[in-house]
Amino acid sequence: MIRAARLCVAMSALMWFMPGRILAVPECGGEQDSCSCGRANYCLCDGTCGNCVWHAWHMACCSWGRALEWCTDAGTWDEYATSNGYPTGDDPHDACVFVCNPSSTCSDYGHVGWVVSAYPDGSFDSTEQYWGGPCGTWEKHRAAGFATGGFIYDPDNPDVDGATFVSETIPDGTHFAPGATFTKRWTMRNSGTSSWTRDGNYLWTWDAEEQFGAAEQTLLPDGVSVAPGETHDWDVPMTAPSASGTYRGYFRMDNFGVGRFGDRVWVEIVVDEQQPDAGVDAGADEGVDAGTDSQTDAGADAEVDAGPTDSAPDASDNAPADENGEETGCRCSTQRSTPAGLLLILLLGILGVGNTRRRKRPESRRVNQTVVE
Amino acid sequence: MRSISSVCLLPLFCSLFASCQTGSDILLDSPTEIDSQGRFLVSPRWSPGGERLLLSGRGGVGLYVVQPDTGKIDELDPKNRVATGWDAVGRVTELPLLFDDGLRLLYSNDMIRVSYDEYRGRLIVGERGTSRFLAENTWGARMSPGGKMVAFCTGHLASAELHVLGLDGSVEYSGHGAQPEWLPDGKRLVFTRPQAAYDGGTAHGIAGADLFMLDLTTHQTLRLTATPKITEMQPAISPSGRLAFVDWRSGRLFVAELALPGGGS
């Protein structure tokens, strides 16, 4: 295995330093070099069996539209990334390169692969190839900590989305009459590096459990931009369920078409039994103004049409459930062509021609929207 | 997703258990949510005595010990990124991520040694001075108590295939599932069955998950949870058969008693 890896490195280095760097390796591990990123994939393949660096280079080409400036042995990729100005870090993101340092685990020359999906426990799904087999392109799942050399991110999309809970109105346990209407406000700080704008598809979304009749998506007003470090108040009109009980619903920031991110917050209320003589005209337009006992600084403007029927317990509990944003979310898919039978190393200075697989946001298909004006 | 036949070294791997019997559901009886005090917790690991849980924070960062019976949470290190676990006497200890020979030892006795090559995902059985591959491109391998079978996964997490093999290569189970954890009897295991999220027609991440239990005596798969709003992941079984799991949507921690037909755990 080590001998094979050495050969891989030696040949990759040879190809890199050849005058004009004209070698192209159009196929490896069942994948074709079909993406356009300014040059053909010149990383060596082990016959047509596979090579980790060929695949990682290929995926960066397809997903980022960028021809990486190096194709050295895997264990040096983090260093070359840094020296070439690529952002790097310790956390897996969707659509980035992982690096496993040279070690007894990842051979004397290290290992690289492509991160497809990152998960909350620090693990990630990947696609990978190996020098020396098993041949082909493999879907893997890697545990947190496997990428000892860290991760290399897309330099054209270095922004990271982040949202941190600041304050809220309607604390957990607030009592409402059945069908009462109220407006929950969450104040969120932009803790990422990207600005939130309506045109950028940043919105507030219902995420899970009880929806309280709220809009699934709440948009930013036109022209509003929430810069990193700034806060924004998300006001969401809601209606208490008609049956008594305790209800909770989750809400979160969404970079629509890319992914939800940031602290995942919730509203939790207690709906009391309907009291015929209680004098609360739940849900009616002229609902009793029972007065919120707002516990947060941001609560002054919160609107409660049919108010809490009891004082709220501890204010507190809508603490962030989710501390880091989910990442820039480029999407990629792995080509899976039928493995070719022949090794083709072409001495051609032809640039690859084919599909460019850049991140694309899907067409907006917003539903049931509310615009906070 | 590659076919199982291309993943495993065993020729009959694919077809033997393409579908398995499904018995009556035994839904968990009101799992207890442990108040995590706003923390996003993942990766529960029971202490040897079964009274404490070691957990990580979001992204695998941070280290916490939770006592489910009292709700007490100790924050050991909010910035920890080092793989940790319990030692035999219940102390939290750093786990070696890399091994001198590149292999992680899963099980050994006087006759047999089962190890795992993390790089290529190879399960290797050493016996009588020889070694053979049991499977490759695997992850998440768990040896059964007693060392007779090994459960492992292949593919991406969201669409993972769960396999159970005897060390002689016999196929005990193959089906959709991930993150297997053995019950102490060595005949049953709990696993999660993620539902893939789709982005533009491509599976990408997880949209939800539920827990199931596989009984290898009857080859029945029993559903333990049916909660579309909770993404039950990372089941962990205590030595007494107590089940812990986390909700990957909210980072909430749950503990439940397994009331199993056929007698305890």
XYZ file of C-alpha atoms in Angstrom:
638
model
C 0.000 0.000 0.000
C 2.808 2.369 0.918
C 4.663 1.544 -2.242
C 1.575 2.317 -4.251
C 1.083 5.579 -2.447
C 4.667 6.575 -3.130
C 4.192 5.850 -6.771
C 1.055 7.912 -6.728
C 2.832 10.856 -5.187
C 5.809 10.607 -7.424
C 3.728 10.477 -10.559
C 1.465 13.281 -9.413
C 4.450 15.458 -8.676
C 6.025 14.570 -11.998
C 2.899 15.518 -13.840
C 2.593 18.769 -11.981
C 6.104 19.867 -12.786
C 6.130 18.781 -16.394
C 6.599 21.668 -18.757
C 3.273 23.078 -19.711
C 1.520 20.596 -17.473
C -0.258 19.187 -20.415
C -1.167 15.790 -19.103
C -4.829 15.098 -18.638
C -6.462 12.175 -16.934
C -9.993 12.161 -18.278
C -11.301 9.227 -16.317
C -10.701 7.770 -12.894
C -12.608 5.527 -10.534
C -15.577 5.363 -12.869
C -15.837 9.138 -13.137
C -15.267 11.264 -16.176
C -13.514 14.619 -16.093
C -16.607 16.267 -17.511
C -16.734 19.540 -15.592
C -15.380 22.868 -16.726
C -13.174 24.782 -14.367
C -10.467 26.153 -16.595
C -8.292 23.101 -17.053
C -8.418 19.359 -17.309
C -7.898 17.131 -14.316
C -4.223 16.227 -14.390
C -4.103 14.211 -11.160
C -2.807 10.718 -11.705
C -5.122 7.762 -11.504
C -4.145 4.232 -10.567
C -5.020 2.847 -13.959
C -8.702 3.579 -13.949
C -9.100 2.231 -10.440
C -9.063 5.501 -8.526
C -7.025 8.024 -6.612
C -8.197 10.159 -3.733
C -6.600 13.320 -5.060
C -8.083 12.877 -8.549
C -11.571 12.661 -7.050
C -11.170 15.570 -4.623
C -9.744 17.738 -7.393
C -12.603 16.669 -9.661
C -15.290 17.517 -7.116
C -13.812 20.937 -6.430
C -13.828 21.517 -10.172
C -17.437 20.425 -10.540
C -18.880 22.026 -7.419
C -16.768 25.151 -7.027
C -15.986 25.671 -10.707
C -12.384 26.045 -9.696
C -9.236 24.233 -10.798
C -7.216 23.695 -7.680
C -3.702 25.003 -8.109
C -2.141 21.821 -6.768
C -2.461 18.087 -6.971
C 0.202 16.957 -4.585
C 0.037 14.067 -2.159
C -3.041 14.228 0.013
C -1.334 14.973 3.272
C -0.065 18.305 1.983
C -3.400 19.627 0.743
C -4.115 21.652 3.845
C -0.778 23.418 3.497
C -1.254 24.113 -0.200
C -4.777 25.332 0.440
C -3.564 27.813 3.013
C -0.698 29.022 0.879
C -3.068 29.525 -2.042
C -5.517 31.532 0.021
C -8.246 28.970 0.464
C -10.305 29.173 3.650
C -9.771 26.213 5.958
C -11.177 25.114 9.270
C -11.951 22.327 11.687
C -15.661 21.880 11.004
C -17.140 19.891 8.148
C -19.316 21.872 5.767
C -21.388 20.652 2.911
C -19.381 20.650 -0.305
C -15.829 20.966 0.873
C -12.633 18.899 0.873
C -11.534 16.948 3.930
C -7.922 16.118 4.676
C -6.665 13.223 6.754
C -3.045 13.776 7.693
C -0.376 11.196 7.001
C -0.702 8.629 9.742
C -1.042 4.971 10.391
C -4.728 5.406 9.664
C -4.487 7.336 6.407
C -1.160 6.011 5.098
C 2.154 7.818 4.939
C 0.779 10.187 2.338
C -2.559 11.076 3.848
C -5.993 11.006 2.321
C -8.483 13.496 0.922
C -12.098 13.278 -0.100
C -15.208 15.299 -0.751
C -17.713 16.175 1.967
C -21.278 15.812 0.723
C -23.231 16.371 3.938
C -22.143 17.468 7.400
C -24.049 16.300 10.474
C -24.664 17.734 13.932
C -22.291 15.346 15.665
C -19.342 16.421 13.524
C -19.541 13.371 11.276
C -19.994 13.703 7.549
C -20.929 11.832 4.401
C -18.255 11.798 1.762
C -17.322 10.492 -1.627
C -13.834 9.103 -2.000
C -11.479 7.136 -4.163
C -8.425 5.124 -3.182
C -5.120 4.450 -4.796
C -4.681 0.710 -4.836
C -8.322 -0.111 -4.426
C -11.006 -0.815 -3.750
C -11.588 0.621 -7.209
C -14.336 3.097 -7.954
C -15.907 6.048 -6.197
C -17.300 5.263 -2.795
C -19.959 6.770 -0.618
C -18.658 6.834 2.922
C -19.615 8.125 6.329
C -16.780 9.457 8.428
C -16.753 9.979 12.167
C -15.998 13.311 13.800
C -12.269 13.681 14.104
C -11.339 11.629 11.072
C -10.258 14.686 9.112
C -7.147 15.354 11.141
C -5.940 17.813 8.513
C -9.160 19.789 8.632
C -11.351 21.008 5.802
C -10.828 23.195 2.745
C -13.738 25.442 1.814
C -14.899 27.096 -1.395
C -13.057 30.409 -1.645
C -15.833 31.902 -3.760
C -18.423 31.177 -1.101
C -16.516 31.614 2.101
C -19.410 33.157 3.956
C -20.852 31.210 6.781
C -24.419 31.710 7.844
C -24.978 32.087 11.551
C -27.834 33.190 13.788
C -27.778 33.490 17.557
C -30.763 33.857 19.815
C -30.885 37.163 21.693
C -34.311 37.484 23.275
C -37.980 36.715 22.898
C -41.457 37.556 24.004
C -44.096 35.066 25.140
C -41.874 32.977 27.396
C -42.315 29.250 27.696
C -45.385 28.190 29.606
C -47.456 31.278 28.860
C -51.139 30.398 29.124
C -53.639 31.211 26.403
C -57.282 30.586 25.821
C -58.110 28.241 22.975
C -57.912 30.035 19.652
C -56.299 33.148 21.102
C -54.125 35.081 18.729
C -50.757 36.468 19.670
C -47.533 37.579 18.097
C -44.297 35.935 19.110
C -41.115 37.910 18.606
C -37.633 36.461 18.436
C -34.671 38.759 18.267
C -31.802 37.074 16.470
C -28.250 38.266 15.947
C -26.485 37.661 12.679
C -23.500 35.710 13.975
C -22.261 34.633 10.559
C -20.260 36.415 7.934
C -22.999 36.857 5.348
C -25.623 39.608 5.364
C -29.281 38.687 5.504
C -31.324 40.169 2.702
C -34.602 39.334 1.093
C -32.972 39.048 -2.311
C -30.451 36.712 -0.791
C -33.298 34.383 0.211
C -32.761 34.803 3.940
C -35.992 34.249 5.835
C -37.484 32.982 9.073
C -39.108 29.587 8.859
C -41.251 27.273 10.881
C -39.089 24.217 11.468
C -41.004 21.550 13.350
C -43.848 20.515 15.624
C -46.777 22.873 16.267
C -47.087 25.629 13.698
C -49.704 27.684 15.596
C -51.270 28.778 12.324
C -48.181 30.814 11.600
C -46.834 31.473 8.156
C -44.362 28.826 7.178
C -41.976 31.505 6.016
C -41.564 35.083 7.168
C -39.637 37.293 4.781
C -37.464 40.285 5.408
C -38.871 43.566 4.187
C -37.570 44.774 0.869
C -34.375 46.726 1.213
C -33.558 45.525 4.707
C -30.102 44.112 5.175
C -28.984 42.594 8.442
C -25.214 42.802 8.516
C -23.013 40.493 10.554
C -23.306 41.457 14.204
C -26.642 43.195 13.805
C -29.930 41.924 15.184
C -33.341 41.532 13.637
C -36.764 41.101 15.234
C -38.837 38.355 13.732
C -42.506 38.875 14.575
C -44.718 35.919 13.836
C -48.512 36.138 14.311
C -49.860 32.929 15.787
C -53.051 31.330 16.971
C -53.343 29.064 19.991
C -54.731 25.596 19.205
C -58.348 24.953 20.007
C -57.721 22.025 22.328
C -56.192 22.415 25.742
C -52.667 21.235 26.337
C -49.027 22.246 26.079
C -47.713 22.953 22.608
C -44.277 23.667 21.220
C -43.163 24.744 17.784
C -39.669 25.328 16.431
C -38.499 28.152 14.202
C -35.190 28.889 12.582
C -33.333 30.986 10.050
C -33.260 29.679 6.505
C -31.004 30.578 3.625
C -33.655 29.307 1.289
C -32.351 26.845 -1.257
C -29.110 26.438 0.658
C -30.041 25.362 4.144
C -31.404 26.238 7.539
C -28.923 27.532 10.046
C -28.332 29.046 13.431
C -30.008 28.636 16.777
C -33.197 26.673 16.609
C -35.678 28.382 18.890
C -39.183 27.572 19.909
C -42.452 28.864 21.218
C -44.130 26.833 23.937
C -47.522 27.752 25.325
C -50.189 26.187 27.483
C -53.719 26.279 26.121
C -56.253 26.246 28.936
C -59.628 24.646 28.965
C -62.283 26.833 27.427
C -63.981 28.794 30.198
C -67.487 29.875 29.109
C -67.511 32.819 31.467
C -63.909 33.683 31.318
C -64.526 36.753 29.267
C -61.799 35.945 26.803
C -63.108 36.068 23.308
C -60.418 33.879 22.010
C -59.404 34.546 18.519
C -61.849 37.318 17.974
C -60.634 40.492 16.426
C -61.452 42.394 19.514
C -59.785 39.883 21.776
C -59.123 40.907 25.307
C -55.953 42.822 25.757
C -54.736 40.900 28.704
C -51.375 42.463 28.602
C -48.216 40.570 28.075
C -45.826 40.232 30.825
C -42.981 40.489 28.512
C -39.748 39.333 29.988
C -37.364 40.527 27.379
C -36.030 43.798 26.194
C -37.369 43.161 22.798
C -40.830 42.575 24.027
C -42.144 46.066 24.081
C -43.807 45.917 20.727
C -45.057 42.404 20.919
C -48.693 42.177 20.114
C -51.087 39.986 22.013
C -54.632 40.075 20.878
C -56.098 37.625 23.293
C -53.676 37.556 26.045
C -52.202 35.102 28.331
C -54.671 33.717 30.776
C -52.140 33.230 33.443
C -48.834 34.641 34.359
C -45.942 33.005 32.732
C -43.429 30.943 34.597
C -39.738 31.445 34.229
C -38.839 33.544 31.300
C -35.858 31.995 30.175
C -36.098 28.887 28.420
C -35.924 29.617 24.804
C -32.255 29.219 24.823
C -30.492 28.347 21.669
C -30.817 24.756 20.740
C -28.406 24.923 17.940
C -25.243 26.767 18.293
C -23.635 26.866 14.947
C -25.037 27.574 11.598
C -25.095 24.853 9.076
C -22.861 25.988 6.448
C -22.621 27.372 3.151
C -24.224 24.427 1.579
C -22.995 24.071 -1.934
C -24.540 21.091 -3.530
C -22.789 18.459 -5.507
C -23.404 15.066 -6.831
C -20.994 12.413 -7.803
C -20.814 11.169 -11.287
C -21.096 7.461 -11.514
C -20.160 6.308 -14.895
C -19.500 2.769 -15.845
C -15.859 2.006 -15.167
C -13.806 2.130 -18.306
C -11.663 -0.763 -19.247
C -8.577 1.079 -20.361
C -6.080 3.408 -18.798
C -5.970 6.627 -20.750
C -3.297 9.153 -19.999
C -3.541 11.628 -22.814
C -0.726 13.950 -23.697
C -3.137 16.599 -24.771
C -3.354 20.137 -23.673
C -7.036 20.159 -24.102
C -9.183 21.749 -21.513
C -12.063 19.678 -20.278
C -15.398 20.454 -21.842
C -18.594 19.556 -20.177
C -21.087 20.539 -17.611
C -20.247 23.088 -15.020
C -21.637 22.110 -11.689
C -21.769 25.237 -9.701
C -24.031 25.717 -6.810
C -27.424 26.768 -7.928
C -30.240 27.808 -5.782
C -33.517 26.293 -6.742
C -36.275 28.465 -7.950
C -38.107 29.984 -5.076
C -41.269 28.187 -4.205
C -42.277 30.032 -1.142
C -45.602 29.292 0.322
C -47.834 30.933 2.819
C -45.509 33.816 3.321
C -45.684 36.728 5.641
C -43.672 39.839 5.056
C -42.670 41.673 8.154
C -42.965 45.308 7.339
C -25.683 3.919 -3.613
C -23.638 1.009 -4.596
C -25.060 -2.417 -4.490
C -24.236 -4.533 -1.551
C -22.595 -7.086 -3.758
C -19.984 -4.534 -4.681
C -19.471 -3.609 -1.083
C -19.116 -6.976 0.507
C -16.748 -9.704 -0.234
C -19.438 -12.294 0.171
C -21.182 -13.376 -2.988
C -24.589 -13.998 -1.512
C -24.664 -10.895 0.586
C -27.216 -9.031 -1.424
C -30.076 -11.294 -1.754
C -30.425 -13.268 1.400
C -32.234 -10.729 3.469
C -33.559 -8.303 0.945
C -36.706 -8.123 2.997
C -37.173 -9.196 6.529
C -40.134 -9.930 8.597
C -41.656 -7.093 10.496
C -43.270 -7.882 13.793
C -45.606 -5.857 15.923
C -44.337 -2.465 16.923
C -43.225 -2.044 20.497
C -43.179 1.689 20.739
C -41.155 3.107 23.559
C -43.246 3.971 26.542
C -42.889 7.712 27.005
C -39.203 8.390 26.696
C -38.029 10.871 29.281
C -36.560 14.082 27.933
C -33.546 15.131 29.949
C -33.352 18.891 30.374
C -30.166 19.795 28.570
C -30.386 23.404 29.766
C -30.347 24.704 26.244
C -27.397 22.678 25.088
C -27.367 20.803 21.811
C -26.220 17.333 22.792
C -25.104 14.443 20.600
C -23.235 11.139 20.738
C -24.413 9.634 24.067
C -22.174 7.013 25.640
C -23.198 5.190 28.811
C -20.762 4.795 31.678
C -19.831 1.208 32.568
C -22.234 1.314 35.506
C -25.055 2.716 33.404
C -25.749 5.657 35.662
C -24.134 8.441 33.612
C -23.972 9.540 29.999
C -21.046 11.150 28.260
C -22.120 13.478 25.444
C -20.652 15.946 23.023
C -22.021 19.276 21.905
C -23.036 20.347 18.437
C -20.466 19.477 15.807
C -18.822 17.046 18.204
C -17.393 19.995 20.131
C -17.627 19.998 23.922
C -17.844 17.329 26.546
C -20.627 16.843 29.063
C -21.637 14.239 31.626
C -25.333 13.854 32.337
C -26.920 11.905 35.159
C -30.312 11.029 33.705
C -31.876 10.149 37.041
C -31.103 13.489 38.624
C -30.858 15.693 35.546
C -27.458 16.925 36.691
C -25.178 18.101 33.897
C -21.449 18.579 34.303
C -19.704 20.585 31.632
C -16.264 19.023 31.437
C -14.909 21.017 28.529
C -17.071 23.127 26.211
C -14.336 23.279 23.559
C -13.207 19.669 23.546
C -12.702 18.096 20.132
C -10.778 15.041 21.239
C -12.447 11.655 20.969
C -13.318 10.531 24.460
C -15.022 7.647 26.169
C -15.272 5.815 29.465
C -12.561 3.587 30.797
C -13.337 0.344 32.576
C -13.726 1.990 35.951
C -15.942 4.848 34.793
C -13.483 7.644 34.209
C -13.705 9.864 31.159
C -10.628 9.297 29.090
C -9.207 10.286 25.747
C -9.565 7.623 23.098
C -6.743 6.978 20.698
C -7.871 8.092 17.281
C -4.945 6.575 15.503
C -3.365 3.255 16.194
C 0.162 2.089 15.689
C -0.806 -0.484 13.127
C -3.567 1.627 11.602
C -6.160 -0.778 12.906
C -8.723 -0.416 15.641
C -9.229 -3.523 17.726
C -12.884 -4.465 17.987
C -12.628 -7.803 19.726
C -10.159 -10.472 20.635
C -9.894 -13.691 22.568
C -7.524 -16.606 22.544
C -8.733 -17.777 19.161
C -9.760 -14.766 17.148
C -9.044 -11.092 16.645
C -11.395 -8.676 14.874
C -10.001 -5.328 13.841
C -11.038 -2.391 11.716
C -9.087 -0.450 9.118
C -10.664 2.984 9.343
C -9.098 4.286 6.146
C -10.633 1.745 3.797
C -13.329 0.609 6.167
C -12.122 -2.965 6.161
C -13.225 -5.438 8.796
C -10.446 -7.928 9.307
C -10.659 -11.248 11.095
C -7.450 -12.779 12.303
C -7.544 -16.452 13.152
C -4.909 -19.139 13.487
C -2.201 -16.923 12.101
C -4.133 -15.847 9.036
C -6.169 -12.780 8.250
C -9.177 -12.337 6.009
C -11.403 -9.439 5.052
C -14.932 -9.800 6.313
C -16.148 -6.678 4.494
C -14.818 -3.374 3.257
C -16.005 0.195 2.857
C -17.834 -0.145 6.132
C -18.280 2.194 9.064
C -19.786 2.194 12.537
C -18.844 -1.421 13.304
C -20.084 -2.833 16.619
C -19.186 -6.277 17.940
C -21.921 -8.202 19.662
C -21.403 -8.989 23.323
C -19.672 -12.326 23.272
C -17.990 -11.586 19.979
C -20.026 -13.839 17.718
C -21.382 -11.244 15.302
C -20.498 -7.831 14.009
C -22.952 -5.134 12.913
C -21.771 -2.397 10.582
C -22.990 0.083 7.974
C -22.190 0.972 4.407
C -22.979 3.974 2.236
C -23.972 7.472 3.264
C -25.673 7.929 6.585
C -28.978 9.095 5.158
C -29.325 6.008 2.990
C -27.145 3.653 4.993
C -27.404 -0.094 4.829
C -27.078 -2.026 8.051
C -25.447 -5.446 7.938
C -24.951 -8.099 10.564
C -22.476 -10.875 9.886
C -21.278 -13.823 11.824
C -17.516 -13.985 12.067
C -17.619 -17.020 9.811
C -19.110 -14.763 7.136
C -22.682 -15.886 7.551
C -25.181 -13.125 6.748
C -27.602 -12.494 9.570
C -29.230 -9.326 8.317
C -29.022 -6.670 5.633
C -31.397 -3.726 5.343
C -31.774 0.027 5.626
C -30.441 1.303 8.922
C -27.505 2.870 10.732
C -25.800 3.360 14.086
C -26.433 -0.125 15.505
C -26.102 -0.755 19.221
C -26.260 -4.231 20.698
C -28.401 -5.179 23.634
C -26.527 -7.007 26.380
C -27.994 -10.357 25.328
C -26.055 -10.213 22.056
C -29.127 -11.298 20.103
C -30.894 -8.014 19.566
C -29.779 -4.588 18.516
C -31.308 -1.155 18.275
C -30.605 1.008 15.285
C -31.855 4.160 13.616
C -33.420 4.284 10.198
C -32.833 7.743 8.713
C -34.990 9.199 5.996
C -32.970 10.990 3.371
C -33.666 14.619 2.597
C -33.734 15.531 -1.049
C -32.345 18.614 -2.663
C -33.089 18.864 -6.334
C -33.674 15.127 -6.549
C -30.398 14.254 -4.890
C -30.337 12.689 -1.443
C -28.668 15.167 0.816
C -28.698 14.976 4.579
C -31.412 13.650 6.830
C -35.046 14.667 6.989
C -35.976 12.465 9.918
C -35.336 9.149 11.610
C -36.929 6.581 13.873
C -35.570 3.806 16.045
C -36.003 0.125 15.377
C -34.960 -3.081 17.060
C -33.725 -6.129 15.218
C -34.181 -9.515 16.833
C -31.703 -11.885 15.250
C -33.394 -14.896 16.752
C -36.626 -14.288 14.871
C -35.212 -11.934 12.204
C -38.021 -9.552 13.029
C -37.585 -5.820 12.894
C -39.670 -3.969 15.437
C -40.387 -0.273 15.374
C -39.587 1.550 18.590
C -40.557 5.102 17.674
C -42.918 6.739 15.229
C -42.338 10.440 15.722
C -42.033 12.429 12.505
C -41.118 15.539 14.457
C -38.205 13.955 16.287
C -35.119 12.728 14.485
C -34.049 9.886 16.742
C -30.356 9.187 16.250
C -27.393 7.640 18.007
C -29.095 5.082 20.234
C -26.979 3.988 23.163
C -27.714 0.966 25.340
C -26.650 0.816 28.969
C -25.402 -2.427 30.523
C -28.838 -2.854 32.086
C -30.583 -2.345 28.754
C -31.589 1.270 29.215
C -31.846 3.221 25.998
C -30.619 6.767 25.398
C -30.886 8.651 22.121
C -30.720 12.196 20.821
C -32.886 14.260 18.507
C -30.637 15.630 15.800
C -33.122 18.396 15.003
C -33.116 19.969 18.422
C -30.207 18.382 20.256
C -32.533 17.046 22.940
C -31.572 13.960 24.955
C -34.040 11.194 25.748
C -33.841 8.140 27.976
C -36.251 5.218 27.887
C -36.680 1.812 29.401
C -36.914 -0.997 26.900
C -39.910 -3.118 27.825
C -39.121 -6.054 25.652
C -41.122 -9.126 24.874
C -39.289 -12.254 25.773
C -37.916 -10.953 28.978
C -36.005 -7.856 29.794
C -32.945 -6.833 28.062
